[in-house]
Amino acid sequence: MAKTYEEVETDAHIAMGLFDHDENGLITVDEFYRTFTKNGYEIDKEELSVIVQNVDQDGDGAINFSEMLTIMIRMHKQSRESQNLQKVFEVMDKDGNKRISKTELKKALKLYGNKKVSASELDKIMIEVDFDNDGYISFVEFANCVHLFK
């Protein structure tokens, strides 16, 4: 179920509380680093610095609440999109084996895309989407394919 704006805002407040050690309303690269390493994550400070720079809208070198809220909204949107993709994948995966066969793809294209595809067209699609060449489309392959067309 989708979160309300207020719930996402609450999540942003919680995240600020987790990272903002000196409680000044800003999260620095050092505070991110300290929290991640304390919790067992191995992360490079330089990587964190780049992440902070990409999110730091006001250029002060730290993340404030507004910027954290922006991050949380993006994460929520990505999570919702991923859940929707998962639902579409499951509808196409008729036998529930967590992969889409060529037959399932053909049926889905005909039923949902109103497109009847030839055997050669279906082969071309499978070649483009089936990255590991196992003859099936996994969820990761499906999601990668969908993101290419955004």
C-alpha atoms as an extended CHARMM CRD file, in Angstrom:
* protein
*
       150  EXT
         1         1  MET       CA              0.0000000000        0.0000000000        0.0000000000  PROA      1               0.0000000000
         2         2  ALA       CA              1.2460000000        3.4600000000       -0.8920000000  PROA      2               0.0000000000
         3         3  LYS       CA              2.4170000000        5.6980000000        1.9170000000  PROA      3               0.0000000000
         4         4  THR       CA              0.8710000000        9.0810000000        2.4620000000  PROA      4               0.0000000000
         5         5  TYR       CA              2.9760000000       12.2270000000        2.2830000000  PROA      5               0.0000000000
         6         6  GLU       CA              2.7790000000       12.4610000000        6.0710000000  PROA      6               0.0000000000
         7         7  GLU       CA              4.1660000000        8.9180000000        6.4400000000  PROA      7               0.0000000000
         8         8  VAL       CA              7.0480000000        9.6810000000        4.0770000000  PROA      8               0.0000000000
         9         9  GLU       CA              7.6820000000       12.8870000000        6.0230000000  PROA      9               0.0000000000
        10        10  THR       CA              7.7800000000       10.8610000000        9.2650000000  PROA      10              0.0000000000
        11        11  ASP       CA             10.2830000000        8.4840000000        7.6480000000  PROA      11              0.0000000000
        12        12  ALA       CA             12.4530000000       11.4880000000        6.7500000000  PROA      12              0.0000000000
        13        13  HSD       CA             12.3570000000       12.7000000000       10.3740000000  PROA      13              0.0000000000
        14        14  ILE       CA             13.3760000000        9.2140000000       11.5570000000  PROA      14              0.0000000000
        15        15  ALA       CA             16.2280000000        9.1000000000        9.0300000000  PROA      15              0.0000000000
        16        16  MET       CA             17.4380000000       12.5190000000       10.1630000000  PROA      16              0.0000000000
        17        17  GLY       CA             17.4330000000       11.2790000000       13.7550000000  PROA      17              0.0000000000
        18        18  LEU       CA             19.4920000000        8.2190000000       12.8270000000  PROA      18              0.0000000000
        19        19  PHE       CA             22.2180000000       10.1410000000       11.0330000000  PROA      19              0.0000000000
        20        20  ASP       CA             22.2800000000       13.6310000000       12.5800000000  PROA      20              0.0000000000
        21        21  HSD       CA             24.5340000000       12.8420000000       15.5510000000  PROA      21              0.0000000000
        22        22  ASP       CA             25.0920000000       16.4330000000       16.6830000000  PROA      22              0.0000000000
        23        23  GLU       CA             21.3840000000       17.2660000000       16.1860000000  PROA      23              0.0000000000
        24        24  ASN       CA             22.0820000000       20.4510000000       14.2500000000  PROA      24              0.0000000000
        25        25  GLY       CA             19.5800000000       19.6490000000       11.4910000000  PROA      25              0.0000000000
        26        26  LEU       CA             22.3040000000       18.7250000000        8.9750000000  PROA      26              0.0000000000
        27        27  ILE       CA             23.8170000000       15.3700000000        8.0690000000  PROA      27              0.0000000000
        28        28  THR       CA             27.4550000000       15.5580000000        7.0070000000  PROA      28              0.0000000000
        29        29  VAL       CA             29.4870000000       12.9900000000        5.1010000000  PROA      29              0.0000000000
        30        30  ASP       CA             31.2100000000       12.1130000000        8.3900000000  PROA      30              0.0000000000
        31        31  GLU       CA             27.8690000000       11.4610000000       10.1030000000  PROA      31              0.0000000000
        32        32  PHE       CA             26.7360000000        9.2390000000        7.2230000000  PROA      32              0.0000000000
        33        33  TYR       CA             30.0590000000        7.4070000000        7.3240000000  PROA      33              0.0000000000
        34        34  ARG       CA             29.9510000000        6.9160000000       11.1010000000  PROA      34              0.0000000000
        35        35  THR       CA             26.4080000000        5.5200000000       11.0120000000  PROA      35              0.0000000000
        36        36  PHE       CA             27.0520000000        3.1720000000        8.1010000000  PROA      36              0.0000000000
        37        37  THR       CA             30.3160000000        1.7710000000        9.4740000000  PROA      37              0.0000000000
        38        38  LYS       CA             28.8400000000        1.4380000000       12.9800000000  PROA      38              0.0000000000
        39        39  ASN       CA             26.1070000000       -0.7220000000       11.4560000000  PROA      39              0.0000000000
        40        40  GLY       CA             28.5260000000       -2.9700000000        9.5910000000  PROA      40              0.0000000000
        41        41  TYR       CA             28.4370000000       -1.4010000000        6.1370000000  PROA      41              0.0000000000
        42        42  GLU       CA             31.6780000000       -1.0000000000        4.2640000000  PROA      42              0.0000000000
        43        43  ILE       CA             31.4550000000        2.2020000000        2.2950000000  PROA      43              0.0000000000
        44        44  ASP       CA             34.0430000000        4.5820000000        0.9600000000  PROA      44              0.0000000000
        45        45  LYS       CA             33.9130000000        8.1710000000        2.2580000000  PROA      45              0.0000000000
        46        46  GLU       CA             34.5450000000        9.4320000000       -1.2710000000  PROA      46              0.0000000000
        47        47  GLU       CA             31.4460000000        7.5820000000       -2.5000000000  PROA      47              0.0000000000
        48        48  LEU       CA             29.3940000000        9.0930000000        0.2990000000  PROA      48              0.0000000000
        49        49  SER       CA             30.7430000000       12.5200000000       -0.5760000000  PROA      49              0.0000000000
        50        50  VAL       CA             29.5720000000       12.1180000000       -4.1790000000  PROA      50              0.0000000000
        51        51  ILE       CA             26.1400000000       10.9420000000       -3.0030000000  PROA      51              0.0000000000
        52        52  VAL       CA             25.8100000000       13.9460000000       -0.6820000000  PROA      52              0.0000000000
        53        53  GLN       CA             26.8880000000       16.3220000000       -3.4640000000  PROA      53              0.0000000000
        54        54  ASN       CA             24.2380000000       14.8650000000       -5.7760000000  PROA      54              0.0000000000
        55        55  VAL       CA             21.4850000000       15.4360000000       -3.2160000000  PROA      55              0.0000000000
        56        56  ASP       CA             22.7490000000       18.6450000000       -1.6170000000  PROA      56              0.0000000000
        57        57  GLN       CA             20.5130000000       21.2090000000       -3.3050000000  PROA      57              0.0000000000
        58        58  ASP       CA             21.7640000000       24.2570000000       -1.4260000000  PROA      58              0.0000000000
        59        59  GLY       CA             25.4660000000       23.4290000000       -1.7860000000  PROA      59              0.0000000000
        60        60  ASP       CA             26.3430000000       23.5490000000        1.9110000000  PROA      60              0.0000000000
        61        61  GLY       CA             27.9960000000       20.1230000000        1.8680000000  PROA      61              0.0000000000
        62        62  ALA       CA             25.3810000000       18.4940000000        4.0990000000  PROA      62              0.0000000000
        63        63  ILE       CA             21.8500000000       17.1180000000        3.8990000000  PROA      63              0.0000000000
        64        64  ASN       CA             19.0940000000       19.1270000000        5.5870000000  PROA      64              0.0000000000
        65        65  PHE       CA             15.5250000000       17.9730000000        6.2820000000  PROA      65              0.0000000000
        66        66  SER       CA             14.1560000000       19.2660000000        2.9870000000  PROA      66              0.0000000000
        67        67  GLU       CA             16.8400000000       17.3900000000        1.0530000000  PROA      67              0.0000000000
        68        68  MET       CA             16.2450000000       14.2350000000        3.1340000000  PROA      68              0.0000000000
        69        69  LEU       CA             12.5340000000       14.5050000000        2.3990000000  PROA      69              0.0000000000
        70        70  THR       CA             13.3560000000       14.7190000000       -1.3200000000  PROA      70              0.0000000000
        71        71  ILE       CA             15.4330000000       11.5330000000       -0.9780000000  PROA      71              0.0000000000
        72        72  MET       CA             12.6320000000        9.7360000000        0.8730000000  PROA      72              0.0000000000
        73        73  ILE       CA             10.0250000000       10.7670000000       -1.7140000000  PROA      73              0.0000000000
        74        74  ARG       CA             12.2630000000        9.4760000000       -4.5330000000  PROA      74              0.0000000000
        75        75  MET       CA             12.8670000000        6.2140000000       -2.6700000000  PROA      75              0.0000000000
        76        76  HSD       CA              9.1370000000        5.7960000000       -2.0500000000  PROA      76              0.0000000000
        77        77  LYS       CA              8.3610000000        6.4480000000       -5.7160000000  PROA      77              0.0000000000
        78        78  GLN       CA             10.9950000000        3.9110000000       -6.8170000000  PROA      78              0.0000000000
        79        79  SER       CA              9.6360000000        1.3580000000       -4.3620000000  PROA      79              0.0000000000
        80        80  ARG       CA              6.0930000000        1.8810000000       -5.6540000000  PROA      80              0.0000000000
        81        81  GLU       CA              7.2790000000        1.5490000000       -9.2660000000  PROA      81              0.0000000000
        82        82  SER       CA              9.1310000000       -1.6510000000       -8.4030000000  PROA      82              0.0000000000
        83        83  GLN       CA              6.0240000000       -3.0830000000       -6.7260000000  PROA      83              0.0000000000
        84        84  ASN       CA              3.9380000000       -2.2410000000       -9.7980000000  PROA      84              0.0000000000
        85        85  LEU       CA              6.5140000000       -3.8720000000      -12.0830000000  PROA      85              0.0000000000
        86        86  GLN       CA              6.4720000000       -6.9530000000       -9.8580000000  PROA      86              0.0000000000
        87        87  LYS       CA              2.6820000000       -7.1790000000      -10.2040000000  PROA      87              0.0000000000
        88        88  VAL       CA              2.8870000000       -6.9240000000      -14.0050000000  PROA      88              0.0000000000
        89        89  PHE       CA              5.6180000000       -9.5680000000      -14.0510000000  PROA      89              0.0000000000
        90        90  GLU       CA              3.5140000000      -11.9050000000      -11.9070000000  PROA      90              0.0000000000
        91        91  VAL       CA              0.5280000000      -11.4880000000      -14.2360000000  PROA      91              0.0000000000
        92        92  MET       CA              2.7100000000      -12.4560000000      -17.2030000000  PROA      92              0.0000000000
        93        93  ASP       CA              4.3100000000      -15.3700000000      -15.3020000000  PROA      93              0.0000000000
        94        94  LYS       CA              1.2740000000      -17.6450000000      -15.6220000000  PROA      94              0.0000000000
        95        95  ASP       CA              2.8720000000      -20.7550000000      -14.0870000000  PROA      95              0.0000000000
        96        96  GLY       CA              4.3460000000      -18.8120000000      -11.1620000000  PROA      96              0.0000000000
        97        97  ASN       CA              7.9160000000      -20.0970000000      -11.5930000000  PROA      97              0.0000000000
        98        98  LYS       CA              9.4120000000      -16.5820000000      -11.2490000000  PROA      98              0.0000000000
        99        99  ARG       CA             10.3710000000      -16.3630000000      -14.9190000000  PROA      99              0.0000000000
       100       100  ILE       CA              8.5750000000      -15.5940000000      -18.1610000000  PROA      100             0.0000000000
       101       101  SER       CA              8.8650000000      -18.1540000000      -20.9310000000  PROA      101             0.0000000000
       102       102  LYS       CA              8.6730000000      -17.3670000000      -24.6140000000  PROA      102             0.0000000000
       103       103  THR       CA              5.1310000000      -18.8020000000      -24.6500000000  PROA      103             0.0000000000
       104       104  GLU       CA              4.0610000000      -16.6300000000      -21.7050000000  PROA      104             0.0000000000
       105       105  LEU       CA              5.5730000000      -13.5540000000      -23.3640000000  PROA      105             0.0000000000
       106       106  LYS       CA              3.7480000000      -14.2920000000      -26.6140000000  PROA      106             0.0000000000
       107       107  LYS       CA              0.4160000000      -14.6630000000      -24.7700000000  PROA      107             0.0000000000
       108       108  ALA       CA              0.9950000000      -11.4710000000      -22.7760000000  PROA      108             0.0000000000
       109       109  LEU       CA              1.8590000000       -9.4520000000      -25.8870000000  PROA      109             0.0000000000
       110       110  LYS       CA             -1.2620000000      -10.7070000000      -27.6100000000  PROA      110             0.0000000000
       111       111  LEU       CA             -3.5710000000      -10.2430000000      -24.6200000000  PROA      111             0.0000000000
       112       112  TYR       CA             -2.2640000000       -6.9950000000      -23.1030000000  PROA      112             0.0000000000
       113       113  GLY       CA             -0.4670000000       -5.3930000000      -26.0270000000  PROA      113             0.0000000000
       114       114  ASN       CA             -3.0760000000       -6.3200000000      -28.6240000000  PROA      114             0.0000000000
       115       115  LYS       CA             -0.1330000000       -7.4070000000      -30.7490000000  PROA      115             0.0000000000
       116       116  LYS       CA              0.2850000000      -10.7390000000      -32.4370000000  PROA      116             0.0000000000
       117       117  VAL       CA              4.0000000000      -11.3630000000      -32.9170000000  PROA      117             0.0000000000
       118       118  SER       CA              5.6520000000      -13.7320000000      -35.3240000000  PROA      118             0.0000000000
       119       119  ALA       CA              8.0870000000      -16.3890000000      -34.1580000000  PROA      119             0.0000000000
       120       120  SER       CA             11.0200000000      -14.3780000000      -35.5160000000  PROA      120             0.0000000000
       121       121  GLU       CA              9.8460000000      -11.1990000000      -33.7490000000  PROA      121             0.0000000000
       122       122  LEU       CA              9.4860000000      -13.1590000000      -30.5140000000  PROA      122             0.0000000000
       123       123  ASP       CA             13.0100000000      -14.5440000000      -30.9410000000  PROA      123             0.0000000000
       124       124  LYS       CA             14.3510000000      -11.0070000000      -31.4350000000  PROA      124             0.0000000000
       125       125  ILE       CA             12.6130000000       -9.8060000000      -28.2710000000  PROA      125             0.0000000000
       126       126  MET       CA             14.0100000000      -12.7350000000      -26.2850000000  PROA      126             0.0000000000
       127       127  ILE       CA             17.5340000000      -12.0560000000      -27.5740000000  PROA      127             0.0000000000
       128       128  GLU       CA             17.2510000000       -8.4080000000      -26.5010000000  PROA      128             0.0000000000
       129       129  VAL       CA             15.7330000000       -9.0770000000      -23.0630000000  PROA      129             0.0000000000
       130       130  ASP       CA             17.1360000000      -12.4610000000      -21.9640000000  PROA      130             0.0000000000
       131       131  PHE       CA             20.5620000000      -11.2170000000      -20.8680000000  PROA      131             0.0000000000
       132       132  ASP       CA             21.7370000000      -14.5190000000      -19.3800000000  PROA      132             0.0000000000
       133       133  ASN       CA             20.5020000000      -16.5240000000      -22.4100000000  PROA      133             0.0000000000
       134       134  ASP       CA             18.6850000000      -19.1310000000      -20.3300000000  PROA      134             0.0000000000
       135       135  GLY       CA             15.5680000000      -18.9780000000      -22.5100000000  PROA      135             0.0000000000
       136       136  TYR       CA             13.4990000000      -17.1420000000      -19.8840000000  PROA      136             0.0000000000
       137       137  ILE       CA             12.9890000000      -13.5790000000      -18.6940000000  PROA      137             0.0000000000
       138       138  SER       CA             13.7230000000      -13.0830000000      -15.0000000000  PROA      138             0.0000000000
       139       139  PHE       CA             12.2610000000      -10.2100000000      -13.0100000000  PROA      139             0.0000000000
       140       140  VAL       CA             15.6070000000       -8.3740000000      -13.1370000000  PROA      140             0.0000000000
       141       141  GLU       CA             15.7500000000       -8.7590000000      -16.9240000000  PROA      141             0.0000000000
       142       142  PHE       CA             12.1160000000       -7.6390000000      -17.1820000000  PROA      142             0.0000000000
       143       143  ALA       CA             12.7160000000       -4.5650000000      -14.9810000000  PROA      143             0.0000000000
       144       144  ASN       CA             15.8750000000       -3.6340000000      -16.9060000000  PROA      144             0.0000000000
       145       145  CYS       CA             13.9660000000       -3.8610000000      -20.1710000000  PROA      145             0.0000000000
       146       146  VAL       CA             11.0990000000       -1.7030000000      -18.9010000000  PROA      146             0.0000000000
       147       147  HSD       CA             13.5140000000        0.9650000000      -17.6420000000  PROA      147             0.0000000000
       148       148  LEU       CA             15.1540000000        1.1610000000      -21.0750000000  PROA      148             0.0000000000
       149       149  PHE       CA             11.8620000000        2.3770000000      -22.5270000000  PROA      149             0.0000000000
       150       150  LYS       CA             11.1680000000        5.0670000000      -19.9030000000  PROA      150             0.0000000000
